[in-house]
mmCIF file of C-alpha atoms in Angstrom:
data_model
loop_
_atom_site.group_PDB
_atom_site.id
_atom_site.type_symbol
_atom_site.label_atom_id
_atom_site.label_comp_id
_atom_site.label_asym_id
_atom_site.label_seq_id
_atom_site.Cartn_x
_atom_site.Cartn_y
_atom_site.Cartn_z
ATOM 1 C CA UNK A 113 -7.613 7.843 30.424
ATOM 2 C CA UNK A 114 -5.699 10.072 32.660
ATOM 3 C CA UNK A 115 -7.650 13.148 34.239
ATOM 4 C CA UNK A 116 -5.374 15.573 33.126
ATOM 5 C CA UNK A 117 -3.680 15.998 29.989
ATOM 6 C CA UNK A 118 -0.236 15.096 29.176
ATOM 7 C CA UNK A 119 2.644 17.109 29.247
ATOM 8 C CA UNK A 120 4.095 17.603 25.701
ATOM 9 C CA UNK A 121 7.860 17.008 25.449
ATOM 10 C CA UNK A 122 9.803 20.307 24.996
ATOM 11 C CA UNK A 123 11.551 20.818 21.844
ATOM 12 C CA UNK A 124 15.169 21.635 21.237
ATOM 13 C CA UNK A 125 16.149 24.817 20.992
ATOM 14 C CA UNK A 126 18.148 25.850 17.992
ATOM 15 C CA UNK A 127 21.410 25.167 20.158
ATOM 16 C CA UNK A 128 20.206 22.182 20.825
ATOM 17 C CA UNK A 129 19.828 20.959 17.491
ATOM 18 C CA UNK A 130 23.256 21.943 15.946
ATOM 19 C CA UNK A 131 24.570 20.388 18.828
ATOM 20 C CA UNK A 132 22.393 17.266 18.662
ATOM 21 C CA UNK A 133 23.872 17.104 14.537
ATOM 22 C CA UNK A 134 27.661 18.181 15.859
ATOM 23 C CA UNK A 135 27.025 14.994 18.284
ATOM 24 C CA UNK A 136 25.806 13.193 15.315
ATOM 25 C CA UNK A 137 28.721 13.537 13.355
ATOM 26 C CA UNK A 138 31.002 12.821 15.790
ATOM 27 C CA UNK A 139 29.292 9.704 17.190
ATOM 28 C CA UNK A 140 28.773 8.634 13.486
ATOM 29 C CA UNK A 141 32.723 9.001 12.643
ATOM 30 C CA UNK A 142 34.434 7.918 16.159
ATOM 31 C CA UNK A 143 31.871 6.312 18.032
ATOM 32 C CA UNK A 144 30.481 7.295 21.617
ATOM 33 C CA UNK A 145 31.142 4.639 24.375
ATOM 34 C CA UNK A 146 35.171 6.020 24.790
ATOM 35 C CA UNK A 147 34.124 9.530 25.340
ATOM 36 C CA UNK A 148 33.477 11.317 28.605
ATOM 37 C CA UNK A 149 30.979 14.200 28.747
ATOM 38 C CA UNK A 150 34.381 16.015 29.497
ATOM 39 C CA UNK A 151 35.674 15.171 26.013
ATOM 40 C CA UNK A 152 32.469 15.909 24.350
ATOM 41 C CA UNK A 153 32.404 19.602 25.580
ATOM 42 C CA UNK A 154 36.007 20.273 24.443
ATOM 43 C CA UNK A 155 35.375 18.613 20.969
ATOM 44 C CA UNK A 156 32.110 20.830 20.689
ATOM 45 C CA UNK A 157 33.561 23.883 22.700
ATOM 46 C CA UNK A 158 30.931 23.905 24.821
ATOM 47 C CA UNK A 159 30.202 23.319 28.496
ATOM 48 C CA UNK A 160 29.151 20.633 30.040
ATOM 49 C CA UNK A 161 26.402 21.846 31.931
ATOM 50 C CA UNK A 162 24.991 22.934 27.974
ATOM 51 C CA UNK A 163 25.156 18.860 27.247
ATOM 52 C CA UNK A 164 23.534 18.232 30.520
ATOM 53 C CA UNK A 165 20.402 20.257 28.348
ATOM 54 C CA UNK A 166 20.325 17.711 25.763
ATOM 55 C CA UNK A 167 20.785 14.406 28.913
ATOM 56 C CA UNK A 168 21.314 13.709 32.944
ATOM 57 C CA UNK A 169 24.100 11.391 31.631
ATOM 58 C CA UNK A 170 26.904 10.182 28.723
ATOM 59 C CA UNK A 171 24.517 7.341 28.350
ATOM 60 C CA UNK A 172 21.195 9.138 28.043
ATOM 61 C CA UNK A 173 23.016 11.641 25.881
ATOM 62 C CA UNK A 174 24.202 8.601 23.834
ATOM 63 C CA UNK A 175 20.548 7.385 23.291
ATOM 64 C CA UNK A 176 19.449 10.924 22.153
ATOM 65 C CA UNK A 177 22.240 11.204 19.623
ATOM 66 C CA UNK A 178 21.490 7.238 17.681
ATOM 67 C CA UNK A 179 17.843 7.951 17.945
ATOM 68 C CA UNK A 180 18.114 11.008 16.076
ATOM 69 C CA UNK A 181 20.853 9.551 13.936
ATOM 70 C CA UNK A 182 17.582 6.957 13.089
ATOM 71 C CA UNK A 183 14.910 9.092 13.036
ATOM 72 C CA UNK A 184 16.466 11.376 10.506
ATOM 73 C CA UNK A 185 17.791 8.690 8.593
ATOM 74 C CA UNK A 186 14.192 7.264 8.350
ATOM 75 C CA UNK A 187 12.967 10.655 7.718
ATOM 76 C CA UNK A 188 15.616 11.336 4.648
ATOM 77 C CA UNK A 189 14.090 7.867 3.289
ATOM 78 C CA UNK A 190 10.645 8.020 3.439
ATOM 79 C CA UNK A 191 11.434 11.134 1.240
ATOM 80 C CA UNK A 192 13.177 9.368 -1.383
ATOM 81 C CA UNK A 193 9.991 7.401 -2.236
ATOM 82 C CA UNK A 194 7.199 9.913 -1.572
ATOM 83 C CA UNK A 195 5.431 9.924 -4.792
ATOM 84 C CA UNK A 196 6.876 6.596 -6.004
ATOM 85 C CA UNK A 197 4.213 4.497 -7.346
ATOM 86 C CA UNK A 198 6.061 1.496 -8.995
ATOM 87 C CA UNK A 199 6.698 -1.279 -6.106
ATOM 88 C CA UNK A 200 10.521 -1.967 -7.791
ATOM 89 C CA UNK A 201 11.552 1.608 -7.662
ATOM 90 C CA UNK A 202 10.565 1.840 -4.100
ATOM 91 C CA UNK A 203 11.823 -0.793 -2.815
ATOM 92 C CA UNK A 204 15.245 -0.161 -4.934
ATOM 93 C CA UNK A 205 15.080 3.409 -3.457
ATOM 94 C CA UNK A 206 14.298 2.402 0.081
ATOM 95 C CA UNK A 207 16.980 0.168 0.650
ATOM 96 C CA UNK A 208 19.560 1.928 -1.661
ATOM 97 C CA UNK A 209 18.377 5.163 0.953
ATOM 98 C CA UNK A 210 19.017 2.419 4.310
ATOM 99 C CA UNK A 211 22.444 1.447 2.678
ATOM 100 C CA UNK A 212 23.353 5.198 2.390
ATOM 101 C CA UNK A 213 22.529 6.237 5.498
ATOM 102 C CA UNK A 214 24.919 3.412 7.009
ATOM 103 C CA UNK A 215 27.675 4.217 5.015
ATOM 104 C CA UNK A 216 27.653 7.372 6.978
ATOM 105 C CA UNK A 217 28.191 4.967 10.152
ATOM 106 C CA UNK A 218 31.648 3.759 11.092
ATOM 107 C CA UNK A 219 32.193 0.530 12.192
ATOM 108 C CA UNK A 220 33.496 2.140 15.674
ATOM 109 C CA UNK A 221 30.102 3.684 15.897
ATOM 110 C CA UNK A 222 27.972 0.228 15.129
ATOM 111 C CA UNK A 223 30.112 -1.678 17.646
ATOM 112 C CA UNK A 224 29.435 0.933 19.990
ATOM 113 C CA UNK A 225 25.681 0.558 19.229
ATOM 114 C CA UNK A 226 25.783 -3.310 19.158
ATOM 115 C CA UNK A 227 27.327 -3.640 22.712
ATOM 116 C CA UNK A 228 24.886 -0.699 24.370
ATOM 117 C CA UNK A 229 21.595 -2.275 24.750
ATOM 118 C CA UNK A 230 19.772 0.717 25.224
ATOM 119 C CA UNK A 231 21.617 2.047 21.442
ATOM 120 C CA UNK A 232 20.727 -1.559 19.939
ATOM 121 C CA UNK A 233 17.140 -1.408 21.000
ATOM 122 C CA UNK A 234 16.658 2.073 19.080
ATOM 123 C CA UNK A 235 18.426 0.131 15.945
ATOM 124 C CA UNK A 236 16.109 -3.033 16.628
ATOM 125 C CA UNK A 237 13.430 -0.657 16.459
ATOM 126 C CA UNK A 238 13.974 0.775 13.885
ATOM 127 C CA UNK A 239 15.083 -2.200 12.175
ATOM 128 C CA UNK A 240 11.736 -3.833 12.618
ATOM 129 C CA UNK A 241 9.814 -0.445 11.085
ATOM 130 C CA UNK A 242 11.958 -1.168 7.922
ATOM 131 C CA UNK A 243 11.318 -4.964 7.822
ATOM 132 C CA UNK A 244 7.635 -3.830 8.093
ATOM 133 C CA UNK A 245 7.633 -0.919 5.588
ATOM 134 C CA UNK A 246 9.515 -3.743 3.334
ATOM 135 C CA UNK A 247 6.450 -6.346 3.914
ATOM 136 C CA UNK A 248 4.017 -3.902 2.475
ATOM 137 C CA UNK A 249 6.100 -2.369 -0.683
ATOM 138 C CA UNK A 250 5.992 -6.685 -1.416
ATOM 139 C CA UNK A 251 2.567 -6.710 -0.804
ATOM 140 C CA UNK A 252 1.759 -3.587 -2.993
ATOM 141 C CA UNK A 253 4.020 -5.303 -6.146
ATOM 142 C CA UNK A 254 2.322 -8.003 -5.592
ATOM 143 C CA UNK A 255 -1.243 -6.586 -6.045
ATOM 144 C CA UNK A 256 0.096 -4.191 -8.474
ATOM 145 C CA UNK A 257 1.312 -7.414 -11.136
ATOM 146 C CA UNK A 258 4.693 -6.456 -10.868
ATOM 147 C CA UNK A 259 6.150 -9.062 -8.306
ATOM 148 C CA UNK A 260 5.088 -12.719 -8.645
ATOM 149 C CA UNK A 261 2.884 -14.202 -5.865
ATOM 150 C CA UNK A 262 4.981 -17.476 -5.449
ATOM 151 C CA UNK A 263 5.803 -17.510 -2.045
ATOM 152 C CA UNK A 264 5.586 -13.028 -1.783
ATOM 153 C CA UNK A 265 4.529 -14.020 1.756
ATOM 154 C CA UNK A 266 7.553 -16.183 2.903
ATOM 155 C CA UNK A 267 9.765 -13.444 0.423
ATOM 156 C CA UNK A 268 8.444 -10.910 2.893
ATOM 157 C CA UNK A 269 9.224 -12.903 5.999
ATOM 158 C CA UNK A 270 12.865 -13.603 4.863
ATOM 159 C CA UNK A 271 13.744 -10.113 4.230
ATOM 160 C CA UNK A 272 12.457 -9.299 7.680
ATOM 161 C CA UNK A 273 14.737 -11.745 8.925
ATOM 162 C CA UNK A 274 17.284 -10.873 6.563
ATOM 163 C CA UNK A 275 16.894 -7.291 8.385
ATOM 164 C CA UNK A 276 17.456 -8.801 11.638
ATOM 165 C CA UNK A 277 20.181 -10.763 10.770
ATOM 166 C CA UNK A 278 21.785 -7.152 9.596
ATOM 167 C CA UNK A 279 20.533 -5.582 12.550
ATOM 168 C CA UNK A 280 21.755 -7.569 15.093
ATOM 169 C CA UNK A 281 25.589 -8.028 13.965
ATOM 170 C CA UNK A 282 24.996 -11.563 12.522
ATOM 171 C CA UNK A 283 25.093 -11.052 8.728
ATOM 172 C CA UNK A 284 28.153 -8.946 9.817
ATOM 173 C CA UNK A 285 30.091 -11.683 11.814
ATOM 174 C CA UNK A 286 29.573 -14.168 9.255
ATOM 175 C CA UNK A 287 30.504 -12.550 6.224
ATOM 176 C CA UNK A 288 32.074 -9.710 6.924
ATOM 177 C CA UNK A 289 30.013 -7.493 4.734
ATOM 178 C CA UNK A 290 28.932 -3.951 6.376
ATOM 179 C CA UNK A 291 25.107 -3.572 7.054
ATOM 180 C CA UNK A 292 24.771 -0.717 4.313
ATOM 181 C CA UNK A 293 26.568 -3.534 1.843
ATOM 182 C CA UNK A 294 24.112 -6.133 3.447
ATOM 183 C CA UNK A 295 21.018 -3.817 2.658
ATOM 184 C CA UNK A 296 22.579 -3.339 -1.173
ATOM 185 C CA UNK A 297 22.503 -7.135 -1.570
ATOM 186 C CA UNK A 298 19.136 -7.450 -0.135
ATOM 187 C CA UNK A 299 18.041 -5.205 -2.380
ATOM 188 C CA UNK A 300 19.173 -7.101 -5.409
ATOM 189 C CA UNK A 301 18.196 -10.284 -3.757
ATOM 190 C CA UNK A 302 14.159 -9.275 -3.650
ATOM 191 C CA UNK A 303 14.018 -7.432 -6.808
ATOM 192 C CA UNK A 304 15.819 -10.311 -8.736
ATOM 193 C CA UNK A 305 13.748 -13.177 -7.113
ATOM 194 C CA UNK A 306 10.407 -11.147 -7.104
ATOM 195 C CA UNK A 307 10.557 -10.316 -10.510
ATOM 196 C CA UNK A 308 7.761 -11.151 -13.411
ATOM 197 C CA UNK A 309 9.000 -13.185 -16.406
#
């Protein structure tokens, strides 16, 4: 244990979150790796030295923006199912809410994320928390008599594979189908094959 306590990250500042959601936006529509810090201050009218709040660099800056583009994205799904009991709704909602939030992402914007490991790590990431959160909605339908128990385990494993298939660009290459389209399907996929009767 360390013998003093640690220092608590600061939060943004008002500022700092419009400008973290204006970055958002932008990132989300056009992408990030093409743009200078330069051409991020004139598209935001602000200076740089107010970017330099957010990051040191274009490339820390970039991290900040998809991590927050994930973490409210995961944060605008877990509230679709709060309060969702039935296993099939959940899932339906949780992977109709993943599908939604990646329709907001251009393709300019994934490639960017795809071929910046330290953007692809933060997807990854958060890729794995849905593959997860996916495991145990299976596991609850399962318990709850509302998904059949042949093979729920493997199921479970597949999707999470399934996820990082999406995740990683290779469900993409192969078919051509976007990762929110790719979520859609798997969402068919485990509610028709897990279903009773």
């Amino acid at each position: 244990m360390p013998s003093q306590p640690l220092r608590s990250r600061r939060q943004p500042t008002a500022r700092q979150q419009v400008l973290l959601g204006e970055l958002e936006e932008l990132f989300l529509a056009e992408g990030f790796r093409e743009f200078t810090l330069d051409d991020l201050a004139a598209r935001l009218h602000c200076s740089k030295s107010t970017l330099y709040t957010l990051a040191s660099s274009k490339e820390q800056l970039a991290v900040k923006v998809v991590a927050h583009f994930f973490k409210g994205a995961a944060e605008r799904i877990e509230e679709r199912i709060d309060g969702v009991a039935d296993a099939r709704e959940v899932i339906a909602l949780y992977l109709a809410g993943i599908a939604d939030e990646l329709k907001r992402a251009s393709e300019t914007f994934m490639a960017d994320v795809a071929a910046f490991e330290p953007a692809r790590v933060t997807y990854e990431l958060n890729s794995q928390a849905a593959a997860g959160r996916i495991r145990s909605f299976i596991a609850k339908g399962v318990a709850d008599g509302v998904f059949r128990d042949v093979h729920a385990t493997l199921i479970a494993e597949m999707a999470g594979l399934l996820v990082e298939g999406i995740q990683t660009g290779v469900v993409r290459a192969r078919t051509g189908v976007s990762d929110a389209d790719a979520f859609t399907a798997l969402a068919e996929l485990l509610l028709g094959g897990l279903r009773v009767g």
